[in-house]
XYZ file of C-alpha atoms in Angstrom:
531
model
C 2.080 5.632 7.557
C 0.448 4.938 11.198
C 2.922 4.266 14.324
C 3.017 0.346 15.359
C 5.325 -0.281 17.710
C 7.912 -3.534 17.066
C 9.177 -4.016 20.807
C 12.231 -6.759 20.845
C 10.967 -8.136 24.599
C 8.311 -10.812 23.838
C 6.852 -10.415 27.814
C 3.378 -7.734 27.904
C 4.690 -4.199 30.010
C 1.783 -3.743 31.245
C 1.808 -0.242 29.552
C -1.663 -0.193 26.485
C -2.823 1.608 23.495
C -6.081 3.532 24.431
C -7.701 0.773 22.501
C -9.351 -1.410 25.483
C -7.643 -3.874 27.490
C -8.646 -6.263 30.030
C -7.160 -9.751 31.714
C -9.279 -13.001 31.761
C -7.356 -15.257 34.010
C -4.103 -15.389 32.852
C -4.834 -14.236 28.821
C -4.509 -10.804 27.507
C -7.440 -9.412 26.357
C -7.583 -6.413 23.226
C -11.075 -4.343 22.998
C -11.717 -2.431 19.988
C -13.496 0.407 21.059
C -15.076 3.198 19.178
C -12.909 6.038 18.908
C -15.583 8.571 18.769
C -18.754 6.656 21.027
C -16.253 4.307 23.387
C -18.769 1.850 22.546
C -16.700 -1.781 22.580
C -17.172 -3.631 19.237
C -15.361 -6.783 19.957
C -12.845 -8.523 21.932
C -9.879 -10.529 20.936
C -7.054 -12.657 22.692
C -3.295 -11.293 22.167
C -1.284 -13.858 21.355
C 0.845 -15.804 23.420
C 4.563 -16.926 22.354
C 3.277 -20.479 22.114
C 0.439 -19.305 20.043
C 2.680 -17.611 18.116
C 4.365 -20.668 17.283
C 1.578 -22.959 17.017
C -0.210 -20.611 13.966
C 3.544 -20.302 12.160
C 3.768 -24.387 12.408
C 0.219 -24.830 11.377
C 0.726 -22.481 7.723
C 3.841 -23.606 7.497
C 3.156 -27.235 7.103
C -0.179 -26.683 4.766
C 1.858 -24.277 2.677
C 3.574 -27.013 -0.135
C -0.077 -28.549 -0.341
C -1.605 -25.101 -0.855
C 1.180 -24.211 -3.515
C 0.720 -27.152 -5.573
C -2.693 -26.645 -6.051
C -3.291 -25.766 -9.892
C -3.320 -22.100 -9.961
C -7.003 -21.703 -11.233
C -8.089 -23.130 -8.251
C -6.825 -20.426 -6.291
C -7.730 -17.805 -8.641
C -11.548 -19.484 -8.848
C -11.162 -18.904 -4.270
C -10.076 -15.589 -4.949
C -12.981 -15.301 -6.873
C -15.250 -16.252 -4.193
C -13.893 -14.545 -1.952
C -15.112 -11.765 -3.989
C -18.523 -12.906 -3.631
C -18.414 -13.187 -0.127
C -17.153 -9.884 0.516
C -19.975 -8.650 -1.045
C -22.171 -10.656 0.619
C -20.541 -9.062 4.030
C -19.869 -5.424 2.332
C -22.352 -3.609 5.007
C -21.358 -4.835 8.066
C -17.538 -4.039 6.685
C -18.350 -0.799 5.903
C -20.155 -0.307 9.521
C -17.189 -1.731 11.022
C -14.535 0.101 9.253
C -16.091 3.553 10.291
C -17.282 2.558 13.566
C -13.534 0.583 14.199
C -11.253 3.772 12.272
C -13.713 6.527 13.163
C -14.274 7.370 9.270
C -17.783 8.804 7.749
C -19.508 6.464 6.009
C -18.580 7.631 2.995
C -14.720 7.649 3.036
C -15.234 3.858 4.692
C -17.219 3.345 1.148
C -14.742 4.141 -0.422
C -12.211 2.270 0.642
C -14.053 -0.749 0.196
C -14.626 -0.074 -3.383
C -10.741 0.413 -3.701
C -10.447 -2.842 -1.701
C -13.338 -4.220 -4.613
C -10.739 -2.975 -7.351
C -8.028 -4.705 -5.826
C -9.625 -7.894 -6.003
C -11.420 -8.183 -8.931
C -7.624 -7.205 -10.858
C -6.133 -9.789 -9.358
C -8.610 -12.795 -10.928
C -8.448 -10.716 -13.556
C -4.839 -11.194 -14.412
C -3.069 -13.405 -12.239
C -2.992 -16.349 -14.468
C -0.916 -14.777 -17.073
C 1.050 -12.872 -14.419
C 2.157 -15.960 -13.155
C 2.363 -17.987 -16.941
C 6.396 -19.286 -16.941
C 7.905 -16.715 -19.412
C 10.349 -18.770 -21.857
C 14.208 -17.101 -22.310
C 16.065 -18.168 -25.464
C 20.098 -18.374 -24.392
C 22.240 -17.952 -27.255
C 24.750 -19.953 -26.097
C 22.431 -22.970 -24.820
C 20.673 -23.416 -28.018
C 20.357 -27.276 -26.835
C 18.466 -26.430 -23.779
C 14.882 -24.624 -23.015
C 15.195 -21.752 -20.096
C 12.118 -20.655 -18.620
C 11.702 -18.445 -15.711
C 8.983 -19.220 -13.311
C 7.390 -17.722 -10.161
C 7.598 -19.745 -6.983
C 5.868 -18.773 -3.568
C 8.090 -17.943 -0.982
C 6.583 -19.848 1.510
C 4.769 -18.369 4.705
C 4.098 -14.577 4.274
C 3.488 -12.526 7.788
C 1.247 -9.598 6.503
C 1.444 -6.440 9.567
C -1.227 -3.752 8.848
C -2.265 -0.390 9.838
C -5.526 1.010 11.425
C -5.683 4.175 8.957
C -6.929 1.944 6.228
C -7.812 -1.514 7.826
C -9.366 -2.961 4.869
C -7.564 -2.109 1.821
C -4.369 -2.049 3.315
C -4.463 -5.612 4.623
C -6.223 -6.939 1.904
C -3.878 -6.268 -1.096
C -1.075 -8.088 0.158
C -3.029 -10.884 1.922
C -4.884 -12.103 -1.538
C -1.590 -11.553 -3.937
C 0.152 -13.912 -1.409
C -2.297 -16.168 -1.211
C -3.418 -16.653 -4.796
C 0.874 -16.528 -5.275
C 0.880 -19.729 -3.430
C 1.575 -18.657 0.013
C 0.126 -18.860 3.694
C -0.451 -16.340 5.495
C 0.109 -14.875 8.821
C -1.775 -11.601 9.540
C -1.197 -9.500 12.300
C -3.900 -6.482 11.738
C -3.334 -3.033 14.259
C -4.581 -3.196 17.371
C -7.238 -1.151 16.745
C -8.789 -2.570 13.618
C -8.765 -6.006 14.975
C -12.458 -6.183 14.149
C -12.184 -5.352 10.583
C -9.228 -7.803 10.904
C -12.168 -10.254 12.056
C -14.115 -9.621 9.377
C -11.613 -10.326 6.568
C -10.647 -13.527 8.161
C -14.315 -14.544 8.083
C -15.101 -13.688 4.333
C -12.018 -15.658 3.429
C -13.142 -19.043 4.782
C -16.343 -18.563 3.469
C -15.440 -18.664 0.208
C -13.880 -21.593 0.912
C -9.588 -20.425 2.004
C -8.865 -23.299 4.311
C -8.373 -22.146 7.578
C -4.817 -23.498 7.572
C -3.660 -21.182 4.814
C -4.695 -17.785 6.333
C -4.395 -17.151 10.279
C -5.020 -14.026 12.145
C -2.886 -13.083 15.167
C -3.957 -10.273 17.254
C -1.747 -8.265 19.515
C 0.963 -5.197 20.179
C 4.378 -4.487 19.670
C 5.861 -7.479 21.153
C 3.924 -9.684 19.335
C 5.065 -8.576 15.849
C 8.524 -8.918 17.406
C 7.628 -12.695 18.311
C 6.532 -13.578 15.134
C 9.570 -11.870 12.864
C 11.339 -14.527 15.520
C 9.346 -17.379 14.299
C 11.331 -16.756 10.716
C 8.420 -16.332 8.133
C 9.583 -15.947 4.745
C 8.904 -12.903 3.584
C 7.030 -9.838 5.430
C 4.687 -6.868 4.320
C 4.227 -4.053 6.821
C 2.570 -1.066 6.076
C 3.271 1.698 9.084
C 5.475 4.113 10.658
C 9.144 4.799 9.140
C 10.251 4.783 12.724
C 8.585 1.110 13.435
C 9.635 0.237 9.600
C 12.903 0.438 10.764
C 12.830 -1.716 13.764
C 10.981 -4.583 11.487
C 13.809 -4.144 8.695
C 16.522 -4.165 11.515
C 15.068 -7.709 13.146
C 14.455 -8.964 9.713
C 17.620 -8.138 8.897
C 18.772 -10.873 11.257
C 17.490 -13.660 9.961
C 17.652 -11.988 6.325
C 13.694 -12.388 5.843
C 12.597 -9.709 2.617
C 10.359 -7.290 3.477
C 8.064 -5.133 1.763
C 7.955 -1.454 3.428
C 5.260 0.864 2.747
C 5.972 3.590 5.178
C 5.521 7.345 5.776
C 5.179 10.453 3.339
C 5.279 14.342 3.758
C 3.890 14.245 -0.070
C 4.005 17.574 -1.441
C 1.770 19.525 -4.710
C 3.550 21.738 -6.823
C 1.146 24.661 -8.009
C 2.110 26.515 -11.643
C 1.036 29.714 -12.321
C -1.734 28.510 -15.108
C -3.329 25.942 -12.918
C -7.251 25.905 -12.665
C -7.031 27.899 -8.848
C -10.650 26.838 -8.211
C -10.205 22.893 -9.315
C -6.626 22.875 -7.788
C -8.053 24.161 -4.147
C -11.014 22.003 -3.975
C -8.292 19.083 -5.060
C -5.463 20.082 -2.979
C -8.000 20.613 0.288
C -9.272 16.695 -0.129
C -6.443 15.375 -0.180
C -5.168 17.031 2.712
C -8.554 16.269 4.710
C -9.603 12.426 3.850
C -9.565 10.448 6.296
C -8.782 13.352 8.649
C -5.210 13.435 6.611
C -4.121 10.133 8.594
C -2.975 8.529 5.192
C 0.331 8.446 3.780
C -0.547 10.051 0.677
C -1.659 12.912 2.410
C -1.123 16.602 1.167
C 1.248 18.024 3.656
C 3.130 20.608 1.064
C 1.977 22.600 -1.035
C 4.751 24.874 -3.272
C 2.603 27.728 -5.169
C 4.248 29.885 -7.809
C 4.161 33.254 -5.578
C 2.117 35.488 -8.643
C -0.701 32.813 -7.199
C -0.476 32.106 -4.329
C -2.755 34.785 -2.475
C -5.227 33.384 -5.168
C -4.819 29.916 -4.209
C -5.225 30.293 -0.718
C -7.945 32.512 -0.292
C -9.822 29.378 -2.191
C -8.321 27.009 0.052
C -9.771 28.842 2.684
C -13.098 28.903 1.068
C -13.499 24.999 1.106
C -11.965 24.817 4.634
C -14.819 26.875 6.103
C -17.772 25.772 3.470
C -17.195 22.425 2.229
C -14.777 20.288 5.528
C -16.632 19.272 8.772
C -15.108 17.034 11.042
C -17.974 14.824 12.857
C -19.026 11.429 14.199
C -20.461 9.300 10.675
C -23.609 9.464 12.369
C -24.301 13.360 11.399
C -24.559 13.037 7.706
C -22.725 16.780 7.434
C -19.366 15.243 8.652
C -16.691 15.274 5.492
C -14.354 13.119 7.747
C -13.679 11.593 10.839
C -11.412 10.840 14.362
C -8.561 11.126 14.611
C -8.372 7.841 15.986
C -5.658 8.108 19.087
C -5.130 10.583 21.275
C -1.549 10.041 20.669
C -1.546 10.942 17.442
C -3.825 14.125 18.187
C -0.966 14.833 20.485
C 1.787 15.069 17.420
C -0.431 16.936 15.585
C -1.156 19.778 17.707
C 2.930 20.334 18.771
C 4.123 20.238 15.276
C 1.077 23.165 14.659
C 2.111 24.576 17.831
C 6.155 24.645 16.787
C 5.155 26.232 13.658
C 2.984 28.882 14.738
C 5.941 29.496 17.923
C 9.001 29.504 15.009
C 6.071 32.697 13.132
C 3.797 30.894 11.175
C 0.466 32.026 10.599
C -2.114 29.185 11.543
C -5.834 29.250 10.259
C -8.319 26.581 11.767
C -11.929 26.182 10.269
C -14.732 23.895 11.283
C -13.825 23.702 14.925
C -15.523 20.366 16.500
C -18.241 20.617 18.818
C -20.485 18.484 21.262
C -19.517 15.612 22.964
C -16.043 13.446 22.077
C -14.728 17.066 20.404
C -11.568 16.119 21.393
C -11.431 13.224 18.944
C -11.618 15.413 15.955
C -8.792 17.998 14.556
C -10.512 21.144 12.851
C -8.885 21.301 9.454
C -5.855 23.479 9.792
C -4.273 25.644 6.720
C -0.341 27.108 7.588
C 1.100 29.941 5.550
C 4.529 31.560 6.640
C 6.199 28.439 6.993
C 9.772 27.744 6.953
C 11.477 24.730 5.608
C 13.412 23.794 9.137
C 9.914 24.208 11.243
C 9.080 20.147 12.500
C 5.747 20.364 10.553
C 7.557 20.928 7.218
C 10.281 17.902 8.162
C 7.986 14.815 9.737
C 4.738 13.319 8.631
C 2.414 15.117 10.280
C -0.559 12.329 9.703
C -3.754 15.096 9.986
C -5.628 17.528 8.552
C -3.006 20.062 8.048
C -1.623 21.910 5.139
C 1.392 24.082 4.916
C 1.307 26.183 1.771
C 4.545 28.293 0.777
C 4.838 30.346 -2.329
C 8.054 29.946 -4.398
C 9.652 32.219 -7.180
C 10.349 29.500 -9.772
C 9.466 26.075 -11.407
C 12.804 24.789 -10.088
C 12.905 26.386 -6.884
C 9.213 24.351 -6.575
C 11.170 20.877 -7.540
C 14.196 21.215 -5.773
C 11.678 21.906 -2.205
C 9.899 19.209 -3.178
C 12.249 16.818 -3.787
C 14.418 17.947 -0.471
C 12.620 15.888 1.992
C 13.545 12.244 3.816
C 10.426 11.115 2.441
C 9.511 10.236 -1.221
C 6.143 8.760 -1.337
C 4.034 10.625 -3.901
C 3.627 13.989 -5.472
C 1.881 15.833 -7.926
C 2.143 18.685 -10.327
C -0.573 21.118 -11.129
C -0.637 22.713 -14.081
C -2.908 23.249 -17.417
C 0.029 22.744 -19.659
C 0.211 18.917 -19.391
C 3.463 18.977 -21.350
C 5.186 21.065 -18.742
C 3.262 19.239 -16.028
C 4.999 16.270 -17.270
C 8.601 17.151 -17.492
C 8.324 18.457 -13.988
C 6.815 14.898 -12.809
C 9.890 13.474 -14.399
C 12.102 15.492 -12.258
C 10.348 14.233 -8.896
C 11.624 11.965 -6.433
C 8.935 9.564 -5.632
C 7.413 6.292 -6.032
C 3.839 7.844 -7.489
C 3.266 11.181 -9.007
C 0.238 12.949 -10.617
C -1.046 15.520 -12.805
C -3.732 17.908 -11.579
C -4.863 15.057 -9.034
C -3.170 13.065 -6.522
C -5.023 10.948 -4.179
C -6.100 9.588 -7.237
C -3.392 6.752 -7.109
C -5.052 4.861 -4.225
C -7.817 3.811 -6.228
C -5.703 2.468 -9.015
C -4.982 -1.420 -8.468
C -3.495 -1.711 -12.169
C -0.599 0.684 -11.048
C 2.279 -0.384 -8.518
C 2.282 1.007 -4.976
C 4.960 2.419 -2.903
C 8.026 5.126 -2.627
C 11.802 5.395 -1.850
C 13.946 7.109 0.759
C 12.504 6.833 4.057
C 8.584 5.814 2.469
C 10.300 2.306 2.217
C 10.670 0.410 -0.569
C 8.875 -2.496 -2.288
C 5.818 -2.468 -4.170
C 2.266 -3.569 -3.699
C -0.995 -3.474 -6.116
C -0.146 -4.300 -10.029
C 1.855 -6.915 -11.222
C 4.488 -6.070 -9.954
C 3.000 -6.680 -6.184
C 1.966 -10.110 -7.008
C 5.284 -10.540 -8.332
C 6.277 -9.500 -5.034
C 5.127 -11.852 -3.220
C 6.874 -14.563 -5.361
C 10.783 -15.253 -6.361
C 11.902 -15.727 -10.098
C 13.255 -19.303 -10.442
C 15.233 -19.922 -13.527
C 14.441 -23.499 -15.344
C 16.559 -25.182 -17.297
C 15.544 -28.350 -19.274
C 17.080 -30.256 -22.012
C 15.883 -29.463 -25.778
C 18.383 -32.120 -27.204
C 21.506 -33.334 -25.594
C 25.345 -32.923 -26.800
C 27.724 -35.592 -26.668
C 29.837 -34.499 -23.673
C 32.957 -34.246 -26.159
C 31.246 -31.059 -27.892
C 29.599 -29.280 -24.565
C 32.292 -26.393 -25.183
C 31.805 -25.676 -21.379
C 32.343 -29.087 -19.936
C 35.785 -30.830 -19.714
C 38.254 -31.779 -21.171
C 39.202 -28.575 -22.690
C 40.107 -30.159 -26.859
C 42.003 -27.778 -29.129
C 38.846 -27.840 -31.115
C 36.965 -26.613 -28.157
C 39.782 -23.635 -27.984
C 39.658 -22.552 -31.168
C 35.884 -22.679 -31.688
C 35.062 -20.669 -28.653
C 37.689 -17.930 -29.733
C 36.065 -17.822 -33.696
C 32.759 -17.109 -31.888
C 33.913 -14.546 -29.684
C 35.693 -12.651 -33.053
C 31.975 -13.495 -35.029
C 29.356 -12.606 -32.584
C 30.904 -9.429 -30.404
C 33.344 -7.767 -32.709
C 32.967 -4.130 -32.564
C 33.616 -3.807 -36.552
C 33.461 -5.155 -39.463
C 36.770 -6.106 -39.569
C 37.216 -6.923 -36.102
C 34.732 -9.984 -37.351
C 36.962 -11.393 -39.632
C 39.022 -12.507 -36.916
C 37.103 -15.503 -36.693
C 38.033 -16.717 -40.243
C 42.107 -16.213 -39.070
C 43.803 -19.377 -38.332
């Protein structure tokens, strides 16, 4: 998803994000500074080792406290906290498009995903978490249940493409789970990091259950070190892989929720019009730096002409890049120069290797250089960079292809396998190609459409990671299935067929069974009666 780096060296470099960054005396100081205005909204310390260890003591030893409290309690917080995020919903907003550069709007939005989120999980925690009984044939003399324990202290590391929603889901499932929490938010969404931390204690988290640590790199390193017990980061496949590596090392879980190069597949009796004004906003929002971006799009080639010529429409009518303070910007910075930097040389590779590359909306005025004009490729090939690595911006390839299977097996030929769609008006066929797709989420004739669904679970395969937040199955995620196994009456130790000593009787009753209950026939059941 966004780059974080994981350095092993716990020691600053002295090398910075563009974010701001000052000494006082002998701490580090992070400024969050609009992207856009270079106004700075806030200041926070980075973290030293011994604060590092300090804040992993501290959850650590309220954590068994904070489990044992009856689980309504922690669903009635949740639902507080739920209150108090409203109560705060203006100033996030403000703060997640001044922080993340996004348009009002699109910062709306996210924090009426982030509003979903939360009112599912006091929705349906309690029963997600109810002890489900097991009946054991053999053990008819004892009850099995299987119950969900917390693991312990969870280290949540977020991104800065969506600061609020993206921290939030696994922060509440782990605490309402029974967890602490550790959260290290980006470096440049450290206010929005603030923010949450705030609403939390006042609806009443204790401050010992949820701590925020601020920092780079080196930090996230430092606190793998300090062992938590299990670790969601949502980021970069190439930082995902340093976190699973150091995890690895102390064998801590992890939850990965990493890149995509998500791709549409375009049939021939798709709605053109619908499908470009679909495919074009979810190649655009949030200036494309989301995961679930649009960066493929495989058009059946009688269409194709069609398809793009409306593509090309909406570029130049309906996308503006712009500050959220003109009310005609769509969407927003892109929030690092860095990342400006990767988009322009995998456009540049493209159009060197003979693509055709069509811009629209070019940015003007002051701070231009923070915003990427919405870019549509045609003449693409499939070993050009752009059609190989997340891009992470406004950019869509689109390449025409002869046949329904020709469309699956592009799609499906990619490192990545995040999420997809199919567009079609024949939801039959649109369904038995979804089936044949390689990816964690997929979607008919929309497919942004998945962020906003809290019910459904979250994440991909191959290189997008692997793990899964939002539904049940996140909560579940932040929890381990512990098998319980009480007494429903008690045997005389001579007739525990298990136990020792091993009678005759014993013998000769466990072989009758064996005939009885898994004979393969009829006859082969009878057994049981021979001597």
């Amino acid at each position: 998803m966004t780059e974080q780096s994981v350095s092993t060296a716990l020691p600053l470099q002295g090398v910075y994000p563009e974010n701001g960054h000052r000494t006082d005396g002998e701490r580090n100081i992070i400024q969050s500074i609009n992207p856009i205005t270079k106004v700075v909204l806030g200041e926070v310390p980075v973290a030293t080792p011994e604060d590092i260890q300090a804040v992993m003591q501290r959850v650590r030893a309220a954590q068994p406290a904070w489990a044992s409290r009856p689980l309504e309690e922690r669903i009635a917080l949740l639902r507080q906290f739920q209150k108090s995020l409203y109560y705060h919903h203006e100033a996030m907003v403000q703060m997640l498009a001044d922080e993340a550069g996004k348009v009002l709007h699109e910062a709306r939005i996210e924090m009426i995903d982030a509003f979903g989120v939360t009112e599912y999980y006091v929705k349906i925690t309690k029963k997600a978490l109810k002890p489900q009984p097991r009946y054991v044939m053999l053990l008819p003399y004892r009850r099995q249940k299987v119950v969900r324990k917390p693991y312990g202290v969870v280290l949540v590391i977020a991104p800065w493409n969506f600061p609020l929603l993206l921290s939030l889901t696994p922060i509440i499932t782990a605490l309402v789970a029974g967890n602490t929490v550790v959260y290290k938010p980006s470096e440049y969404g450290t206010q929005t990091g603030e923010l949450i931390k705030k609403a939390l204690y006042d609806a009443g988290f204790p401050e010992d259950v949820f701590q925020i640590v601020h920092g780079y790199g080196d930090v996230g390193a430092a606190l793998i070190d300090a062992r938590p017990d299990k670790i969601c980061f949502t980021g970069s496949e190439t930082t995902g892989r340093k976190i699973a590596a150091k995890a690895g090392e102390h064998l801590i879980p992890v939850i990965m929720e990493l890149g995509g190069k998500d791709a549409a597949i375009v049939l021939e009796d798709a709605d053109i019009e619908r499908t470009a004004r679909g495919l074009v906003w979810a190649g655009v929002f949030n200036a494309g730096q989301m995961c679930v971006a649009i960066e493929r799009v495989y058009v059946m080639r009688s269409v194709a002409d069609q398809l793009i010529e409306r593509m090309k429409y909406h570029m130049e009518k309906s996308v503006r890049p712009g500050p959220n303070s003109d009310h005609h910007s769509t969407y927003g910075a892109i929030i690092t120069e860095a990342q400006a930097k990767i988009i322009q040389q995998q456009v540049e590779d493209a159009r060197a290797k003979g693509a055709t590359v069509m811009t629209f909306s070019e940015p003007h005025g002051e701070n231009a250089e923070r915003f990427y004009a919405p870019t549509l490729i045609t003449n693409v090939k499939p070993d050009m960079e752009i059609m190989q690595r997340e891009t992470f911006g406004p950019v869509i390839p689109v390449i025409p292809v002869d046949s329904e299977e020709e469309a699956i097996r592009l799609h499906n030929d990619s490192e990545y396998g995040l999420t997809g769609s199919v567009w079609t008006e024949d939801a039959e066929r649109g369904k038995r190609i979804m089936e044949q797709l390689n990816v964690g989420v997929v979607s008919l004739n929309d497919h942004v459409v998945s962020m906003s669904t809290p019910e459904m679970p979250w994440g991909g395969i191959k290189a997008s990671g692997y793990g899964r937040t939002r539904g049940i199955e996140g909560l579940h995620e932040m929890t381990y299935p512990q098998t319980f196994s009480t007494e429903r009456f008690r045997l005389p130790y001579k007739f525990d067929l298990f136990w020792l000593p091993y009678t005759p009787f014993k013998k000769a009753f466990l072989r009758r069974f064996f005939h009885l209950w898994f004979g393969a026939t009829f006859k082969d059941r009878l057994k049981a009666f021979k001597p």
